[in-house]
XYZ file of C-alpha atoms in Angstrom:
488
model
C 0.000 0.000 0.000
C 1.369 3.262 -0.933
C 1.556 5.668 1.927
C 1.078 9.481 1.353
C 2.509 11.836 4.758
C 1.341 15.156 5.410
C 2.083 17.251 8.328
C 4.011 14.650 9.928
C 6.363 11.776 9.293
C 5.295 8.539 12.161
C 5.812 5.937 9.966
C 5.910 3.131 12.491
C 2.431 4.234 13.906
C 0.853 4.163 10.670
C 2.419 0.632 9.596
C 1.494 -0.773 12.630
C -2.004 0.129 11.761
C -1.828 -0.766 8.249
C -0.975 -4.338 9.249
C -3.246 -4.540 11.576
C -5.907 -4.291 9.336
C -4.495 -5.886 5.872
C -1.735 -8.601 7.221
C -0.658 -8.987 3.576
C -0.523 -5.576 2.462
C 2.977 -3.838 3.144
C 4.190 0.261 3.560
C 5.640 0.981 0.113
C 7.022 5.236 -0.189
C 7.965 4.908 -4.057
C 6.638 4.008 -7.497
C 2.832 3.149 -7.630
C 0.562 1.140 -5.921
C -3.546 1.318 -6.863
C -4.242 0.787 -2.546
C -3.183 3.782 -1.346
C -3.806 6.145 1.983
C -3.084 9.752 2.854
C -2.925 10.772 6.291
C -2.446 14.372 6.887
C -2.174 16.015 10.502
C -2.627 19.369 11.323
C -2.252 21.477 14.799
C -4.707 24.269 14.994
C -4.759 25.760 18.251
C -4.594 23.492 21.378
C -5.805 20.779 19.200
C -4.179 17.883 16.502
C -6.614 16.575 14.087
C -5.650 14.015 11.477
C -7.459 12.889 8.429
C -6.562 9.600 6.836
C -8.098 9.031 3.319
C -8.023 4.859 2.210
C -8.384 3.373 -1.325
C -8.407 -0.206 -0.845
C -9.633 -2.768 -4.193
C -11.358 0.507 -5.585
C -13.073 1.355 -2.651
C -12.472 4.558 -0.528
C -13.102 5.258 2.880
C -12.083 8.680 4.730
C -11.201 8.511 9.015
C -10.652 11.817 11.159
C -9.645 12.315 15.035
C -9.028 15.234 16.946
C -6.827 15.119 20.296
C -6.673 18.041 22.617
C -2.709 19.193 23.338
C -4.083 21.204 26.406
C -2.038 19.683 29.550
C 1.283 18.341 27.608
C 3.988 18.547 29.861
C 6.885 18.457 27.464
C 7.128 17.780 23.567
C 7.250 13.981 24.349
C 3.831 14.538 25.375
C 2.848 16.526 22.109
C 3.977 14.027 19.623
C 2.675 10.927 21.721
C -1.193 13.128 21.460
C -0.425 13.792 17.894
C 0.322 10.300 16.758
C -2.742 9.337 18.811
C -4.693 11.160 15.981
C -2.767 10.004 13.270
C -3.572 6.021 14.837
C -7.052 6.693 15.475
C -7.904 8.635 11.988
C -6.565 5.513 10.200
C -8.154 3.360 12.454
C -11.380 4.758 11.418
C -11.119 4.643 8.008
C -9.760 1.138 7.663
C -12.423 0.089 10.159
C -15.390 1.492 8.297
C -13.789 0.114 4.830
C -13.404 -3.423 6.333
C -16.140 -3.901 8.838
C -13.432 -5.391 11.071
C -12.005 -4.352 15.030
C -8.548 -5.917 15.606
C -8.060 -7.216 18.912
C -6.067 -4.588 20.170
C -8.514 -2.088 18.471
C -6.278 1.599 17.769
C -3.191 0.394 19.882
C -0.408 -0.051 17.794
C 2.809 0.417 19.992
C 4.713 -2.692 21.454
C 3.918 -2.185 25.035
C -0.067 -1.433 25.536
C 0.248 -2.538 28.651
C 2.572 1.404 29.504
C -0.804 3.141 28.455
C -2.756 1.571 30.934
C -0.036 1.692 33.726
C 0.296 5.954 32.571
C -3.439 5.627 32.990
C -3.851 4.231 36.527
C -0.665 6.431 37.501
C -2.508 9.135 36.963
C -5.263 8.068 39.630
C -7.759 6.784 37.255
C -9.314 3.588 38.800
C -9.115 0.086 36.848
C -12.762 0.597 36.004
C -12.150 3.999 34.007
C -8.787 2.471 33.002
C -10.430 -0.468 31.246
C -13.319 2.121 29.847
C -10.654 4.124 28.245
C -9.041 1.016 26.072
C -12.699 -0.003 25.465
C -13.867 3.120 24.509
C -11.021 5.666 23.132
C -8.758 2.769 21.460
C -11.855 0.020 20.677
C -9.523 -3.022 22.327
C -11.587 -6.204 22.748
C -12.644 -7.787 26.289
C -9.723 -10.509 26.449
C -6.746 -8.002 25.222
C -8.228 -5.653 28.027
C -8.312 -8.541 30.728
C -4.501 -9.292 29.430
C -3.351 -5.576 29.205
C -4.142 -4.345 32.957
C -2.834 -7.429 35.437
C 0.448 -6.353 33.180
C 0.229 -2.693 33.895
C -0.295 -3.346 37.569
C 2.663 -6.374 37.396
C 4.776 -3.635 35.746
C 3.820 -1.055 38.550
C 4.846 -3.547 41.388
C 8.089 -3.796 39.644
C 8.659 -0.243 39.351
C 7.941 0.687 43.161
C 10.392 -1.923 44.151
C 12.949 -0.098 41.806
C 16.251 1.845 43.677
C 17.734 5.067 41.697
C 20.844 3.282 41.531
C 19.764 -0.491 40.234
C 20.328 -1.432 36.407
C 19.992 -4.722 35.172
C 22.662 -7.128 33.476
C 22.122 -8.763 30.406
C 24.880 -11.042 28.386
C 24.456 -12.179 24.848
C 25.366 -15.882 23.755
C 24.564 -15.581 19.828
C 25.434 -19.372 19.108
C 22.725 -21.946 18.155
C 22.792 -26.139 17.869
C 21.125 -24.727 14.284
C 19.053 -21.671 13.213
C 15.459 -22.023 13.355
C 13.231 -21.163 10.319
C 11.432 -18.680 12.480
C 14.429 -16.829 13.616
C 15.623 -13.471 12.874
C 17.924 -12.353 15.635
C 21.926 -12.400 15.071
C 22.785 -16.131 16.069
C 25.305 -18.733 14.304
C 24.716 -21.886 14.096
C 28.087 -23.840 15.893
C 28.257 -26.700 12.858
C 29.514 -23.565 10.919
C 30.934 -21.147 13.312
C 32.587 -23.508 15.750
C 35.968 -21.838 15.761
C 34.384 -18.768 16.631
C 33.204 -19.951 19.820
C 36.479 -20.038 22.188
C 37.853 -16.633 20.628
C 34.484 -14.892 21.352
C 34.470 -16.128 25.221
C 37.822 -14.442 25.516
C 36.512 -11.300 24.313
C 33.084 -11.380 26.245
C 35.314 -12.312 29.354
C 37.102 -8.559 28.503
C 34.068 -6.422 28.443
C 32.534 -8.419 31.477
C 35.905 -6.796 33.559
C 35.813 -3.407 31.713
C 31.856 -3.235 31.958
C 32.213 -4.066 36.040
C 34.432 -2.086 36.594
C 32.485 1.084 35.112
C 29.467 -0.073 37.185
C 31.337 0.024 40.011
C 32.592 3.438 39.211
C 29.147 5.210 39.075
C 27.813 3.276 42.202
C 25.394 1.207 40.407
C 23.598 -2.295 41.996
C 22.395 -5.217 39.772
C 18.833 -5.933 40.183
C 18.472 -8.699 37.707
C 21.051 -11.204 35.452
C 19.703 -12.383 32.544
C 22.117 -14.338 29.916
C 20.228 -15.162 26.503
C 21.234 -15.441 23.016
C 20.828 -16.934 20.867
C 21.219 -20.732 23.270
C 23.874 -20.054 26.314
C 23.748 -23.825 27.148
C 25.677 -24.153 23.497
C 28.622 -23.337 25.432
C 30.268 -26.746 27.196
C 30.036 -26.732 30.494
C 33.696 -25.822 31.391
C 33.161 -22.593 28.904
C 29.757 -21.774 31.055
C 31.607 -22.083 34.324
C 34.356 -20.255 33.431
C 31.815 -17.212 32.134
C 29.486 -17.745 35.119
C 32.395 -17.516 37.498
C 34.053 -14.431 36.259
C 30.813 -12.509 36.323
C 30.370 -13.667 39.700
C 33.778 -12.349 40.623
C 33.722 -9.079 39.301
C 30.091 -8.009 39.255
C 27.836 -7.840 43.048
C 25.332 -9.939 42.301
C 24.568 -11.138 45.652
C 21.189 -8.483 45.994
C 20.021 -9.451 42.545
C 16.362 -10.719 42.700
C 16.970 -13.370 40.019
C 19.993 -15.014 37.593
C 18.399 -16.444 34.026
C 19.570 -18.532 31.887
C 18.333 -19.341 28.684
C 18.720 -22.932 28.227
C 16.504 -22.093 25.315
C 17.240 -25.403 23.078
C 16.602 -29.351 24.947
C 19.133 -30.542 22.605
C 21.865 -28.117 24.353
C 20.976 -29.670 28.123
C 22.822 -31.798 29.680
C 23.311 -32.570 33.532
C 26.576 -31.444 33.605
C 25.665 -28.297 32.634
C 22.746 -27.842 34.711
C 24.802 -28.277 37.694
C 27.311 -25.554 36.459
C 23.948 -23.198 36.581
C 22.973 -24.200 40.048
C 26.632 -23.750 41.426
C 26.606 -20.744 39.813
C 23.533 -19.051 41.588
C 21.274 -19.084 38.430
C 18.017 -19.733 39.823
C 15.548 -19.357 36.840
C 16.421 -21.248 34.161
C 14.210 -21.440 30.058
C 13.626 -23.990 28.071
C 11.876 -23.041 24.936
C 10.117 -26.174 23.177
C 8.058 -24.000 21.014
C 5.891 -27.134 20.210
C 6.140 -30.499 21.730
C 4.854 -31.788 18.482
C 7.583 -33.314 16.145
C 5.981 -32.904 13.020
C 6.502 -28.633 14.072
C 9.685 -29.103 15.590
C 11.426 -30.945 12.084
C 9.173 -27.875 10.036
C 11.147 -24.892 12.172
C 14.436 -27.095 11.643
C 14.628 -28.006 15.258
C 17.172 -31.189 15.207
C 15.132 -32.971 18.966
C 11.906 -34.621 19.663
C 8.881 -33.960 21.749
C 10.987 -36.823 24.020
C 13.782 -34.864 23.911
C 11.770 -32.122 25.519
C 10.674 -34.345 28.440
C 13.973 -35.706 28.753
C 15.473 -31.932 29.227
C 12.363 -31.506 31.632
C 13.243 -34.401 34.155
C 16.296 -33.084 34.114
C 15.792 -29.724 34.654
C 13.467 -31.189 37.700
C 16.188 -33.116 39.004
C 18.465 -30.068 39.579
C 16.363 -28.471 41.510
C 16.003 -24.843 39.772
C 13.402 -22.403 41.920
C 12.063 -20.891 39.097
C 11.220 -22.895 35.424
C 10.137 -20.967 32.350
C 8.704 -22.408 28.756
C 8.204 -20.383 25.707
C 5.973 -21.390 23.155
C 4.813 -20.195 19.848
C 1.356 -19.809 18.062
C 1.096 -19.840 14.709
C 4.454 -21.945 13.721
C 4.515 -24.229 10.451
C 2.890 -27.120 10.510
C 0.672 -26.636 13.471
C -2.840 -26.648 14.199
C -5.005 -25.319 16.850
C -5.626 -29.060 18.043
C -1.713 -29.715 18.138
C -1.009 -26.710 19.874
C -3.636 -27.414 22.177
C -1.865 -30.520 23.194
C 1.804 -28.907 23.404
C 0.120 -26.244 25.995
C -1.626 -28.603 28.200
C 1.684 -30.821 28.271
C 4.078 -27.920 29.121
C 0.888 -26.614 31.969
C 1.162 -30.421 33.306
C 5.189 -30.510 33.449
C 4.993 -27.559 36.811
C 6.696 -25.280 35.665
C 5.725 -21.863 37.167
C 5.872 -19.161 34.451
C 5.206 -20.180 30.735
C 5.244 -17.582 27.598
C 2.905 -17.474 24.615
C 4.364 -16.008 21.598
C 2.843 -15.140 18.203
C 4.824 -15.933 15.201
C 6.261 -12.651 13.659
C 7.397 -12.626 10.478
C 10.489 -11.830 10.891
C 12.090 -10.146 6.981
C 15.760 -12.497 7.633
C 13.674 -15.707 8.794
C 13.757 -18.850 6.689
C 9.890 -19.238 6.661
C 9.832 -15.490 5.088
C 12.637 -16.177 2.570
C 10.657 -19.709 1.423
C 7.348 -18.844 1.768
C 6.342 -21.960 4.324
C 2.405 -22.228 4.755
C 1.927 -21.000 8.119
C -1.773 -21.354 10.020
C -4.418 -18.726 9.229
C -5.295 -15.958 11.115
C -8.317 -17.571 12.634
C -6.036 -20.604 13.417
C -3.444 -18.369 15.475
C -6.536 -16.914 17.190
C -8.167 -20.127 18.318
C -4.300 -21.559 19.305
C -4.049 -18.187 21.583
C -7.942 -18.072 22.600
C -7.443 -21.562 24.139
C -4.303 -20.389 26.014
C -5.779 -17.598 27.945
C -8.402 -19.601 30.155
C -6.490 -23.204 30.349
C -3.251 -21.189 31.886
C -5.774 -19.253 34.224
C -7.885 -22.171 35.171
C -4.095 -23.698 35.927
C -3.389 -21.092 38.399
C -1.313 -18.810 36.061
C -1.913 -14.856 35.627
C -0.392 -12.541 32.864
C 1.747 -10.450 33.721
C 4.347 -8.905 30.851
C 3.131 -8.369 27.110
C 4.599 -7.247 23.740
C 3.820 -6.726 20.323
C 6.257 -6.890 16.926
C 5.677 -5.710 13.734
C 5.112 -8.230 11.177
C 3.428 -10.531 13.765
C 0.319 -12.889 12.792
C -3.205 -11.199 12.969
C -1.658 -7.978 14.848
C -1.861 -10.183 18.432
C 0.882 -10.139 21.166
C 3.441 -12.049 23.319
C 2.470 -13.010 26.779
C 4.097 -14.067 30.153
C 2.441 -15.852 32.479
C 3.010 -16.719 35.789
C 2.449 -18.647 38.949
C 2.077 -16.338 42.352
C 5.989 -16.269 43.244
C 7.015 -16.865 39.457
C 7.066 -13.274 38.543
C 10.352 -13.144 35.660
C 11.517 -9.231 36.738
C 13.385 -8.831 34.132
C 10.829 -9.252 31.670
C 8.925 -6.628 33.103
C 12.020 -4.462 33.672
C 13.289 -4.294 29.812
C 9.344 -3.959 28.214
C 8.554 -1.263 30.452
C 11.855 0.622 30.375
C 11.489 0.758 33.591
C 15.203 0.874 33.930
C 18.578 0.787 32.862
C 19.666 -2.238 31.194
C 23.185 -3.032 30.122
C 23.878 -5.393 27.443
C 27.301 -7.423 27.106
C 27.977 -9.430 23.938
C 27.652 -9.220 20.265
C 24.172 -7.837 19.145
C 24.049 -6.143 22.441
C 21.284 -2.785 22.923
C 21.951 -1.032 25.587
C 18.993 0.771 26.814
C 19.814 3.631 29.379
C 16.644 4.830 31.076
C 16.526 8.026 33.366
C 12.659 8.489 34.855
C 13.580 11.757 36.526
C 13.988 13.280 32.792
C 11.341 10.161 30.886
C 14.758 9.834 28.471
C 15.696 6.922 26.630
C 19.565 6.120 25.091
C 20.922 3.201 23.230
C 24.066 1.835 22.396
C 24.500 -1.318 20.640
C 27.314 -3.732 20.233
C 28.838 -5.043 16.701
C 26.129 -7.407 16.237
C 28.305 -10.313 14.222
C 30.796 -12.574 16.685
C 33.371 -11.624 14.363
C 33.517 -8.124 14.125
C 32.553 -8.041 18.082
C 35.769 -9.974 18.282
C 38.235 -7.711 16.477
C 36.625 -4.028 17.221
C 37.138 -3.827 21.404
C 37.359 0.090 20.042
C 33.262 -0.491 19.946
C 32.907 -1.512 23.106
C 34.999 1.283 24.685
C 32.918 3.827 22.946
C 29.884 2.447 24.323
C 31.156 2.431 27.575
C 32.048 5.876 27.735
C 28.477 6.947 26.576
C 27.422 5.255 29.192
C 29.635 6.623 31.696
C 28.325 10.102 30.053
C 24.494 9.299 30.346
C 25.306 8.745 34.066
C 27.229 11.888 34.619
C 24.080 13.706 33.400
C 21.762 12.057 35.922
């Protein structure tokens, strides 16, 4: 769909709304395209109004919204009201030319769940809360019985915050293989094996450069998280060694959890698992994805649904506190009865926090490059309507949520939780709640000051072998951070 600007440039905001309506259409700036809209904002006075115009298969439609700029604190403020018009113009328009409400209604940003925390911050009550998504943004009953036990989860975490805490968070971008799904910077070790020693060494060096700048500025770690990528593709001598020198050099005895992603079963062993535990990691991941093995060979996994429950008894065995699962609606080959029997498996193995995710369709995956059949829509909908009620009626409550672009039928990515299984740093990182540093190749960054509601980023080489030869990178980063700090 060609897109027309005028009076503003918020690209994402439009997308977002663009695919929440037509899933197949995509934003296209040059040449011609016969679906086209034109959204045009305009301030006049202490009010933005937008008009979006939409040609869609020969038929037009036109949307407009007005939002009053009248008690904007800062110009954050103005352009978050302004692209609120912009959003709801276009959701108007596309909503009369299609007859259709997506579930999340006019909310297009990754994190709905900040709205309604902003909203109940500012002393509304959950009642007018919840009347605000239903009536202002149009979000369905279930998104708006997801969205506000996550803006309350993500208020806990924030009152519990000290100025001085930051989260740590250490990239291991090595994978047994690459799934078909996946877009994020990750080698597979059959053909980066070599790669794997050289890059500890270097990771080892920013761990004692990066500790020692955090003890500099007088910061605390809050919450370890190591990801990737699969950390348990490291041996278990290689894990040990990382685990202890992070230990060493970084306080972590006040941190309210360690994670570690031991993301792949194929990558668990009990050797390893008892290099965690001595270690202090007391929250450990195992992402199946599916338990069904007609899914896991489609998204090139190289284990078994028994592999899975192999992992699992393991996993049980060493005694970890805290157990997550992540698992995926909408991957190739599945069907709302298979994934029906994956979730009620994973419910029944005790672990106390699982995560629903919703395939996005990722630009670098392999099932974007091929063109895989993936379920419909309505399939991904019935996998993620069955979800919601058999993880509550199992004694789980949501309590962090995301969106991506690109992701099937506009829905989201869920945590759930048992009481006392609350993953922190979930909530800390999609809430920006705070600072948190990033070690490794593909690294972000994110430096949060609430006092001034400002956001920096810095981000690592992203490829192990440039991370490996350019330390000049991770020096420069450093010293914006050290300067971000000095400002606070």
């Amino acid at each position: 769909m060609k897109l027309f600007f005028e009076g503003h440039d918020y690209r994402y905001a439009v997308e977002q709304s663009l695919l929440a309506f037509f899933p197949d259409e995509r934003p296209v700036y040059e040449g011609e395209d016969p679906n086209a809209a034109r959204v045009a904002l305009s301030v006049e006075g202490t009010a933005a109004a937008a008009v979006t115009e939409l040609t869609v298969d020969g038929r037009t439609s036109r949307g407009e919204a007005r939002t009053a700029l009248t008690g904007a604190e800062d110009d954050y403020e103005r352009e978050r009201l302004k692209q609120r018009a912009v959003k709801l113009s276009f959701f108007e328009a596309a909503r009369t030319l299609t007859g259709a409400t997506p579930a999340w209604g006019a909310l297009t940003g990754i994190r709905p769940a900040k709205l309604a925390a902003g909203l109940l911050e500012e002393g509304k009550s959950e009642a007018e809360a919840d009347a605000i998504l239903r009536d202002t943004y149009f979000v369905s009953d279930s998104r708006r019985k997801l969205c506000l036990p996550c803006a309350k989860a993500g208020l806990e975490a924030k009152a519990g915050l000290a100025e001085n805490e930051i989260s740590l968070y250490v990239g291991i971008p090595f994978c047994p293989t690459r799934c078909a799904y996946c877009s994020f910077v990750s080698n597979s070790v059959e053909k980066s094996f070599h790669l794997v020693e050289p890059y500890l060494q270097a990771l080892l060096a920013e761990v004692d450069s990066a500790a020692d700048m955090v003890k500099e500025l007088g910061l605390r770690v809050r919450s370890f998280y190591m990801g990737g990528g699969t950390p348990t593709t490291l041996t278990a001598e290689q894990m040990d060694r990382l685990l202890d020198r992070l230990n060493g050099r970084f306080d972590l005895a006040n941190a309210v959890e360690r994670t570690v992603e031991a993301g792949r079963p194929d990558t668990i062993t009990a050797e390893k698992l008892a290099v965690l535990r001595r270690n202090g990691v007391d929250r450990i991941s195992v992402n199946p994805q599916s338990m069904d093995d007609r899914v896991l060979s489609a998204i090139g996994r190289r284990h078994s649904g028994d592999d899975i429950r192999e992992a699992m008894e393991q996993v049980r065995r060493a005694g970890f506190p805290h157990v997550n699962m992540d698992l995926i609606a909408g991957l190739p080959e599945d069907t709302p009865e298979s994934f029906r029997r994956t979730l009620d498996e994973v419910i029944a193995f005790g672990t106390d926090n699982i995560t629903i995710h919703t395939l996005s369709l990722k630009k670098g995956s392999r099932i974007t490059l091929e063109g895989t059949r993936i379920p419909t829509v309505e399939e991904v909908s019935a996998m993620l309507d069955y979800a919601a009620p058999a993880l509550e009626e199992a004694g789980f409550a949501p309590y962090y949520l995301y969106r991506q672009k690109y992701m099937s039928g506009s829905f989201e990515n869920v945590g759930w939780c048992r009481p006392g299984g609350t993953g922190w740093y979930n909530i800390y990182i999609m809430e920006e709640l705070h600072t948190i540093l990033s070690l490794g190749a593909g690294g972000s960054t994110k430096m949060v000051d609430p006092a001034r509601n400002h956001i920096e980023r810095v981000f690592n080489l992203k490829y192990p072998q440039e991370y490996i030869q350019r330390p000049e990178k991770i020096a420069a980063n450093q010293a914006a951070f050290r300067a971000f700090y000095s400002q606070m």
